[in-house]
Short mmCIF file of C-alpha atoms and ligand atoms in Angstrom, two decimals:
data_model
loop_
_atom_site.label_atom_id
_atom_site.label_comp_id
_atom_site.label_asym_id
_atom_site.label_seq_id
_atom_site.Cartn_x
_atom_site.Cartn_y
_atom_site.Cartn_z
CA MET A 1 0.00 0.00 0.00
CA ASN A 2 2.66 2.36 1.12
CA SER A 3 5.00 1.66 -1.77
CA LEU A 4 2.18 1.96 -4.28
CA ARG A 5 1.29 5.49 -3.20
CA LYS A 6 4.90 6.45 -3.37
CA SER A 7 5.33 5.39 -6.95
CA PHE A 8 2.09 7.13 -7.90
CA GLY A 9 3.32 10.32 -6.35
CA LEU A 10 6.62 10.15 -8.20
CA LYS A 11 4.85 9.59 -11.50
CA MET A 12 2.75 12.67 -10.98
CA LEU A 13 5.80 14.76 -10.20
CA LEU A 14 7.57 13.57 -13.33
CA SER A 15 4.68 14.37 -15.59
CA TRP A 16 4.34 17.79 -13.97
CA ALA A 17 8.00 18.42 -14.63
CA THR A 18 7.59 17.40 -18.28
CA PHE A 19 4.52 19.56 -18.61
CA PHE A 20 6.34 22.52 -17.09
CA VAL A 21 9.31 22.12 -19.43
CA ASP A 22 7.04 21.82 -22.46
CA LEU A 23 5.20 24.93 -21.44
CA THR A 24 8.29 27.03 -21.01
CA VAL A 25 9.78 25.88 -24.29
CA ALA A 26 6.58 26.43 -26.22
CA GLY A 27 5.62 29.65 -24.49
CA ALA A 28 9.07 31.16 -24.11
CA THR A 29 8.62 34.06 -26.48
CA VAL A 30 5.14 34.84 -25.18
CA SER A 31 6.05 34.91 -21.49
CA MET A 32 9.29 36.86 -22.17
CA SER A 33 7.51 39.66 -23.92
CA VAL A 34 5.13 40.13 -21.01
CA SER A 35 7.56 40.59 -18.16
CA SER A 36 11.12 40.73 -19.49
CA PRO A 37 13.17 43.72 -18.35
CA SER A 38 14.11 46.44 -20.78
CA PHE A 39 16.06 49.67 -20.85
CA SER A 40 14.01 52.85 -20.97
CA GLY A 41 16.51 54.58 -23.21
CA PRO A 42 20.19 55.12 -23.89
CA ILE A 43 22.55 55.98 -21.05
CA GLN A 44 23.56 59.61 -21.36
CA ASN A 45 27.30 60.06 -21.78
CA VAL A 46 28.85 62.55 -19.40
CA THR A 47 31.80 64.94 -19.54
CA VAL A 48 33.19 65.69 -16.10
CA PRO A 49 36.29 67.60 -14.88
CA VAL A 50 38.95 65.53 -13.13
CA GLY A 51 38.42 65.41 -9.35
CA ARG A 52 34.62 65.78 -9.54
CA GLU A 53 31.91 63.12 -9.45
CA ALA A 54 30.62 61.34 -12.55
CA ILE A 55 27.16 59.79 -12.55
CA LEU A 56 25.77 57.37 -15.13
CA ASN A 57 22.06 56.62 -15.05
CA CYS A 58 20.76 53.28 -16.22
CA THR A 59 16.98 53.06 -16.31
CA VAL A 60 15.36 49.64 -16.46
CA THR A 61 11.68 48.75 -16.42
CA ASP A 62 10.06 45.38 -15.58
CA LEU A 63 13.17 44.13 -13.87
CA GLY A 64 11.25 41.40 -11.97
CA GLU A 65 13.61 38.95 -10.30
CA TYR A 66 16.55 39.93 -12.48
CA LYS A 67 19.46 42.03 -11.35
CA VAL A 68 21.30 45.03 -12.73
CA GLY A 69 25.09 45.14 -12.74
CA TRP A 70 27.72 47.66 -13.82
CA MET A 71 30.94 46.72 -15.59
CA LYS A 72 33.89 48.66 -16.93
CA ALA A 73 33.65 47.97 -20.65
CA ASP A 74 37.33 47.86 -21.65
CA ASP A 75 38.61 45.36 -19.07
CA GLN A 76 35.27 43.75 -18.14
CA THR A 77 35.77 44.44 -14.41
CA ILE A 78 32.55 43.88 -12.52
CA LEU A 79 31.88 46.98 -10.46
CA SER A 80 28.51 46.30 -8.89
CA LEU A 81 25.60 43.91 -8.77
CA ASP A 82 22.19 45.11 -7.67
CA SER A 83 22.93 47.71 -5.00
CA ARG A 84 26.19 46.12 -3.90
CA VAL A 85 29.62 47.36 -4.94
CA ILE A 86 31.83 44.42 -5.93
CA THR A 87 35.05 46.16 -6.89
CA HIS A 88 37.51 47.30 -4.21
CA ASN A 89 37.42 50.89 -5.30
CA PRO A 90 36.31 53.23 -2.51
CA ARG A 91 35.48 55.94 -5.02
CA ILE A 92 32.73 53.88 -6.61
CA SER A 93 29.18 53.64 -5.32
CA VAL A 94 25.82 52.64 -6.72
CA SER A 95 22.37 53.84 -5.87
CA HIS A 96 18.95 52.69 -6.88
CA ASP A 97 15.93 54.91 -7.22
CA GLU A 98 12.87 52.70 -7.13
CA LYS A 99 10.43 55.30 -8.37
CA LEU A 100 12.58 56.29 -11.35
CA HIS A 101 13.72 52.69 -11.98
CA THR A 102 17.26 54.08 -12.12
CA TRP A 103 20.50 52.36 -11.20
CA GLN A 104 23.18 54.98 -10.81
CA LEU A 105 26.88 54.35 -11.04
CA ARG A 106 28.79 57.08 -9.21
CA ILE A 107 32.53 57.64 -9.36
CA ARG A 108 33.89 60.25 -6.98
CA GLN A 109 37.22 62.11 -7.25
CA LEU A 110 37.35 61.26 -10.91
CA LYS A 111 40.74 60.32 -12.31
CA ASP A 112 42.16 60.35 -15.81
CA SER A 113 42.08 56.56 -15.82
CA ASP A 114 38.31 56.48 -15.15
CA ALA A 115 37.68 57.76 -18.68
CA GLY A 116 35.97 55.22 -20.91
CA CYS A 117 32.72 53.35 -21.29
CA TYR A 118 30.73 51.50 -18.67
CA MET A 119 28.21 48.76 -19.24
CA CYS A 120 24.89 48.43 -17.48
CA GLN A 121 23.81 44.78 -17.69
CA ILE A 122 20.72 42.78 -16.84
CA ASN A 123 21.34 39.09 -16.06
CA THR A 124 18.68 37.75 -18.39
CA ASN A 125 19.49 34.53 -20.27
CA SER A 126 20.60 36.44 -23.31
CA MET A 127 22.29 39.26 -21.50
CA LYS A 128 20.98 42.75 -22.09
CA LYS A 129 23.37 45.66 -21.91
CA ARG A 130 23.79 49.36 -22.54
CA LEU A 131 26.90 51.52 -22.68
CA GLY A 132 27.47 54.90 -21.10
CA CYS A 133 30.77 56.74 -21.45
CA ILE A 134 32.67 59.14 -19.24
CA ASP A 135 34.92 61.79 -20.74
CA VAL A 136 37.30 63.16 -18.11
CA GLN A 137 38.28 66.78 -18.63
CA VAL A 138 41.82 67.65 -17.57
CA PRO A 139 43.18 71.21 -17.28
CA PRO A 140 46.26 72.01 -19.35
CA ASN A 141 49.69 71.14 -18.04
CA ILE A 142 52.90 72.26 -19.72
CA ASP A 143 55.45 69.49 -20.20
CA ASP A 144 58.75 71.13 -19.24
CA SER A 145 60.86 68.38 -20.80
CA LEU A 146 59.36 69.13 -24.24
CA THR A 147 59.24 72.90 -23.81
CA SER A 148 62.07 75.34 -24.52
CA GLY A 149 64.04 76.90 -21.69
CA ASP A 150 65.76 80.29 -21.76
CA ILE A 151 67.90 80.59 -24.86
CA THR A 152 70.50 82.98 -26.29
CA VAL A 153 71.33 83.19 -29.99
CA GLN A 154 73.50 85.37 -32.21
CA GLU A 155 71.71 88.06 -34.12
CA GLY A 156 70.75 86.72 -37.54
CA GLU A 157 70.37 83.12 -36.39
CA ASN A 158 67.08 81.28 -36.63
CA VAL A 159 65.48 80.35 -33.35
CA THR A 160 62.59 77.99 -32.64
CA LEU A 161 60.78 78.06 -29.32
CA SER A 162 58.68 74.99 -28.51
CA CYS A 163 55.89 74.48 -26.05
CA LYS A 164 54.04 71.22 -25.37
CA ALA A 165 51.04 70.84 -23.10
CA ALA A 166 48.83 67.90 -22.17
CA GLY A 167 45.17 68.04 -21.17
CA ASN A 168 41.70 67.01 -22.26
CA PRO A 169 40.45 68.47 -24.53
CA PRO A 170 43.91 69.02 -26.11
CA PRO A 171 45.09 72.50 -25.10
CA ARG A 172 45.51 75.37 -27.56
CA ILE A 173 48.84 77.13 -27.37
CA ILE A 174 49.45 80.80 -28.03
CA TRP A 175 52.64 82.80 -27.89
CA ARG A 176 53.03 86.42 -26.95
CA ARG A 177 55.59 88.78 -25.54
CA GLU A 178 55.44 89.34 -21.81
CA ASP A 179 55.78 93.12 -22.20
CA GLY A 180 52.74 93.22 -24.48
CA ALA A 181 54.74 94.41 -27.50
CA LYS A 182 53.87 92.84 -30.82
CA LEU A 183 55.64 89.77 -32.08
CA MET A 184 57.95 90.44 -35.01
CA LEU A 185 57.77 87.60 -37.49
CA ARG A 186 59.22 87.07 -40.90
CA ARG A 187 57.34 85.56 -43.77
CA ASN A 188 59.21 84.07 -46.72
CA SER A 189 62.50 85.05 -45.16
CA TYR A 190 62.33 88.77 -45.85
CA LYS A 191 58.96 90.37 -45.17
CA VAL A 192 58.46 91.34 -41.51
CA TYR A 193 55.01 91.50 -40.00
CA LYS A 194 53.79 92.21 -36.50
CA VAL A 195 51.08 90.39 -34.56
CA ASP A 196 49.83 90.43 -30.97
CA ASN A 197 50.09 86.66 -30.66
CA ILE A 198 50.43 83.50 -32.65
CA HIS A 199 48.95 79.99 -32.28
CA GLY A 200 50.84 76.73 -32.42
CA MET A 201 53.34 74.57 -30.61
CA GLN A 202 56.31 76.37 -32.15
CA LEU A 203 57.32 79.98 -32.38
CA ILE A 204 59.82 80.34 -35.22
CA LEU A 205 61.83 83.54 -35.32
CA GLU A 206 63.78 83.64 -38.55
CA ARG A 207 67.04 85.59 -38.47
CA ALA A 208 66.44 86.88 -34.96
CA GLN A 209 66.96 90.60 -34.44
CA ARG A 210 67.92 92.50 -31.30
CA GLN A 211 64.40 93.97 -31.04
CA GLN A 212 63.10 90.44 -30.58
CA MET A 213 65.07 89.99 -27.40
CA GLY A 214 62.92 89.62 -24.26
CA ALA A 215 60.55 87.41 -22.36
CA TYR A 216 58.06 85.30 -24.27
CA LEU A 217 55.04 83.52 -22.84
CA CYS A 218 53.64 80.26 -24.08
CA ILE A 219 50.07 80.03 -22.81
CA ALA A 220 48.15 76.72 -22.84
CA SER A 221 44.40 76.66 -22.36
CA ASN A 222 41.42 74.39 -22.96
CA ASP A 223 37.84 74.51 -21.65
CA VAL A 224 39.02 73.51 -18.19
CA PRO A 225 40.52 76.26 -16.03
CA PRO A 226 43.11 77.27 -15.11
CA ALA A 227 45.17 78.16 -18.18
CA VAL A 228 48.90 77.83 -17.59
CA SER A 229 51.91 79.59 -19.03
CA LYS A 230 55.66 79.31 -19.20
CA ARG A 231 58.05 82.26 -19.50
CA ILE A 232 60.97 81.85 -21.88
CA MET A 233 63.76 84.43 -22.06
CA LEU A 234 65.27 85.03 -25.46
CA GLY A 235 68.66 86.73 -25.59
CA VAL A 236 69.98 87.99 -28.96
CA GLU A 237 73.70 88.71 -28.96
CA PHE A 238 75.18 91.38 -31.16
CA PRO A 239 78.49 93.27 -31.20
CA PRO A 240 78.69 96.76 -29.65
CA SER A 241 77.89 99.80 -31.74
CA VAL A 242 78.98 103.22 -30.49
CA ARG A 243 77.34 106.56 -31.16
CA VAL A 244 78.81 109.82 -29.88
CA GLY A 245 76.70 112.97 -29.65
CA THR A 246 79.32 115.55 -30.59
CA ASP A 247 82.77 115.06 -32.04
CA ILE A 248 84.28 118.26 -30.74
CA LEU A 249 83.41 120.12 -27.55
CA GLY A 250 84.63 123.65 -26.89
CA VAL A 251 84.56 124.64 -23.22
CA LEU A 252 85.85 127.37 -20.98
CA GLU A 253 88.65 126.74 -18.55
CA ASP A 254 87.56 125.67 -15.04
CA THR A 255 84.08 124.55 -16.07
CA GLU A 256 82.63 121.10 -15.99
CA VAL A 257 82.25 119.17 -19.17
CA GLU A 258 80.19 116.08 -19.89
CA MET A 259 80.77 113.79 -22.83
CA ALA A 260 78.18 111.17 -23.74
CA CYS A 261 78.71 107.94 -25.59
CA ASN A 262 75.79 105.66 -26.51
CA ILE A 263 76.65 102.02 -26.72
CA GLU A 264 74.35 99.27 -27.86
CA ALA A 265 75.36 95.68 -27.25
CA TYR A 266 74.24 92.38 -25.81
CA PRO A 267 75.54 91.01 -23.57
CA LEU A 268 76.39 94.25 -21.76
CA PRO A 269 79.90 95.34 -22.74
CA VAL A 270 82.79 96.66 -20.70
CA THR A 271 83.09 100.37 -21.49
CA LEU A 272 86.22 102.47 -21.25
CA TRP A 273 87.05 106.13 -21.70
CA ILE A 274 90.62 106.47 -22.90
CA LYS A 275 92.59 109.72 -23.29
CA ASN A 276 95.07 110.08 -26.17
CA GLN A 277 94.87 106.35 -26.83
CA GLN A 278 96.80 105.46 -23.69
CA GLU A 279 95.35 106.74 -20.44
CA ILE A 280 92.27 104.93 -19.11
CA LEU A 281 90.04 107.44 -17.37
CA VAL A 282 86.92 105.40 -16.59
CA GLN A 283 86.19 101.74 -16.80
CA ARG A 284 82.75 100.27 -16.22
C1 NAG B 301 28.20 57.68 -25.98
O1 NAG B 301 29.52 57.62 -26.47
C2 NAG B 301 29.78 56.45 -27.23
C3 NAG B 301 31.26 56.41 -27.54
O2 NAG B 301 31.74 57.67 -27.89
C4 NAG B 301 28.90 56.47 -28.48
O3 NAG B 301 29.15 55.31 -29.24
C5 NAG B 301 27.44 56.51 -28.05
O4 NAG B 301 26.63 56.64 -29.17
C6 NAG B 301 27.19 57.68 -27.10
N1 NAG B 301 25.87 57.58 -26.54
C7 NAG B 301 24.99 58.56 -26.57
C8 NAG B 301 23.68 58.32 -25.95
O5 NAG B 301 25.24 59.63 -27.10
C1 NAG B 302 20.89 61.11 -13.58
O1 NAG B 302 19.83 61.12 -12.65
C2 NAG B 302 19.87 62.19 -11.74
C3 NAG B 302 18.76 61.97 -10.72
O2 NAG B 302 17.67 61.39 -11.27
C4 NAG B 302 19.74 63.49 -12.50
O3 NAG B 302 19.81 64.58 -11.58
C5 NAG B 302 20.87 63.60 -13.50
O4 NAG B 302 20.71 64.78 -14.27
C6 NAG B 302 20.89 62.38 -14.41
N1 NAG B 302 22.09 62.48 -15.23
C7 NAG B 302 22.08 62.27 -16.54
C8 NAG B 302 23.38 62.39 -17.24
O5 NAG B 302 21.08 61.99 -17.15
C1 NAG B 303 66.75 80.23 -41.41
O1 NAG B 303 65.55 79.68 -41.90
C2 NAG B 303 65.29 79.98 -43.26
C3 NAG B 303 63.93 79.45 -43.61
O2 NAG B 303 63.74 78.18 -43.10
C4 NAG B 303 66.39 79.39 -44.12
O3 NAG B 303 66.15 79.70 -45.47
C5 NAG B 303 67.72 79.94 -43.68
O4 NAG B 303 68.77 79.31 -44.38
C6 NAG B 303 67.94 79.72 -42.18
N1 NAG B 303 69.12 80.44 -41.76
C7 NAG B 303 70.04 79.88 -40.95
C8 NAG B 303 71.15 80.77 -40.54
O5 NAG B 303 69.96 78.74 -40.56
#
């Protein structure tokens, strides 16, 4: 009696199981379309300055018993599952807003290396996923090793000043003189033109002239403040030239006389006043 009931019960269970399997196979597409989770729309990409917080919103409806996870797309690191953070990154958190059906991935104190795309996944049989990307803005930074230092050339030599800056978006570079005077540039080797500033990584001064001596600024800027600059001193060496106001001075006895001599040179010369080609009167 006892063993008979047992076998009857087992038979029932088996047929139920078969029935259940048949039903799910046959009705798979129908039941999926009723309650399967779906994304409400694309994940908005965000552009965030370094150091701030980036938030990606993943909105899922009809989640049911399924779970939402976040992954870093490039290396497939699992960051979170449901409302639990899996990765050992203290800057990462997730939050779930039940009313808005939103799963937020938050990354605080954003770093350069956080840039990239993130995947919001639902663990359905055929996995559903959406990508959202973070662009990390970085203020400009001048790379000293690839930027000119102070330089001295002979008058008439060509000189190229270089300035390299990193940042995101890529910084623009402009050159100007520190004293606000216009830049003197040469086009096609002979024609000189003057401009307030010039764009580009290189400032080329063809056949440098003494008037071009001075402090130059390379200024790097992008949309992320602050802009930065580097000061580069340009020295242009040229031999002394001497100009005397008057050749001959006539003066009365016992009066003071002043003689002026204008000297132009770089670097600064040693100047002497010599009497009758032998007696040094003043040396400076
Ligand atoms: C987000 O950025 C990625 C990669 O640049 C792009 O493929 C995708 O279309 C963007 N998504 C949206 C919603 O703009
Ligand atoms: C993400 O959701 C929050 C709160 O719902 C909202 O304030 C924010 O603007 C959303 N961000 C994007 C990029 O859609
Ligand atoms: C300076 O540059 C110009 C143009 O590139 C060139 O024609 C000239 O030979 C150069 N002069 C010197 C001294 O290198």
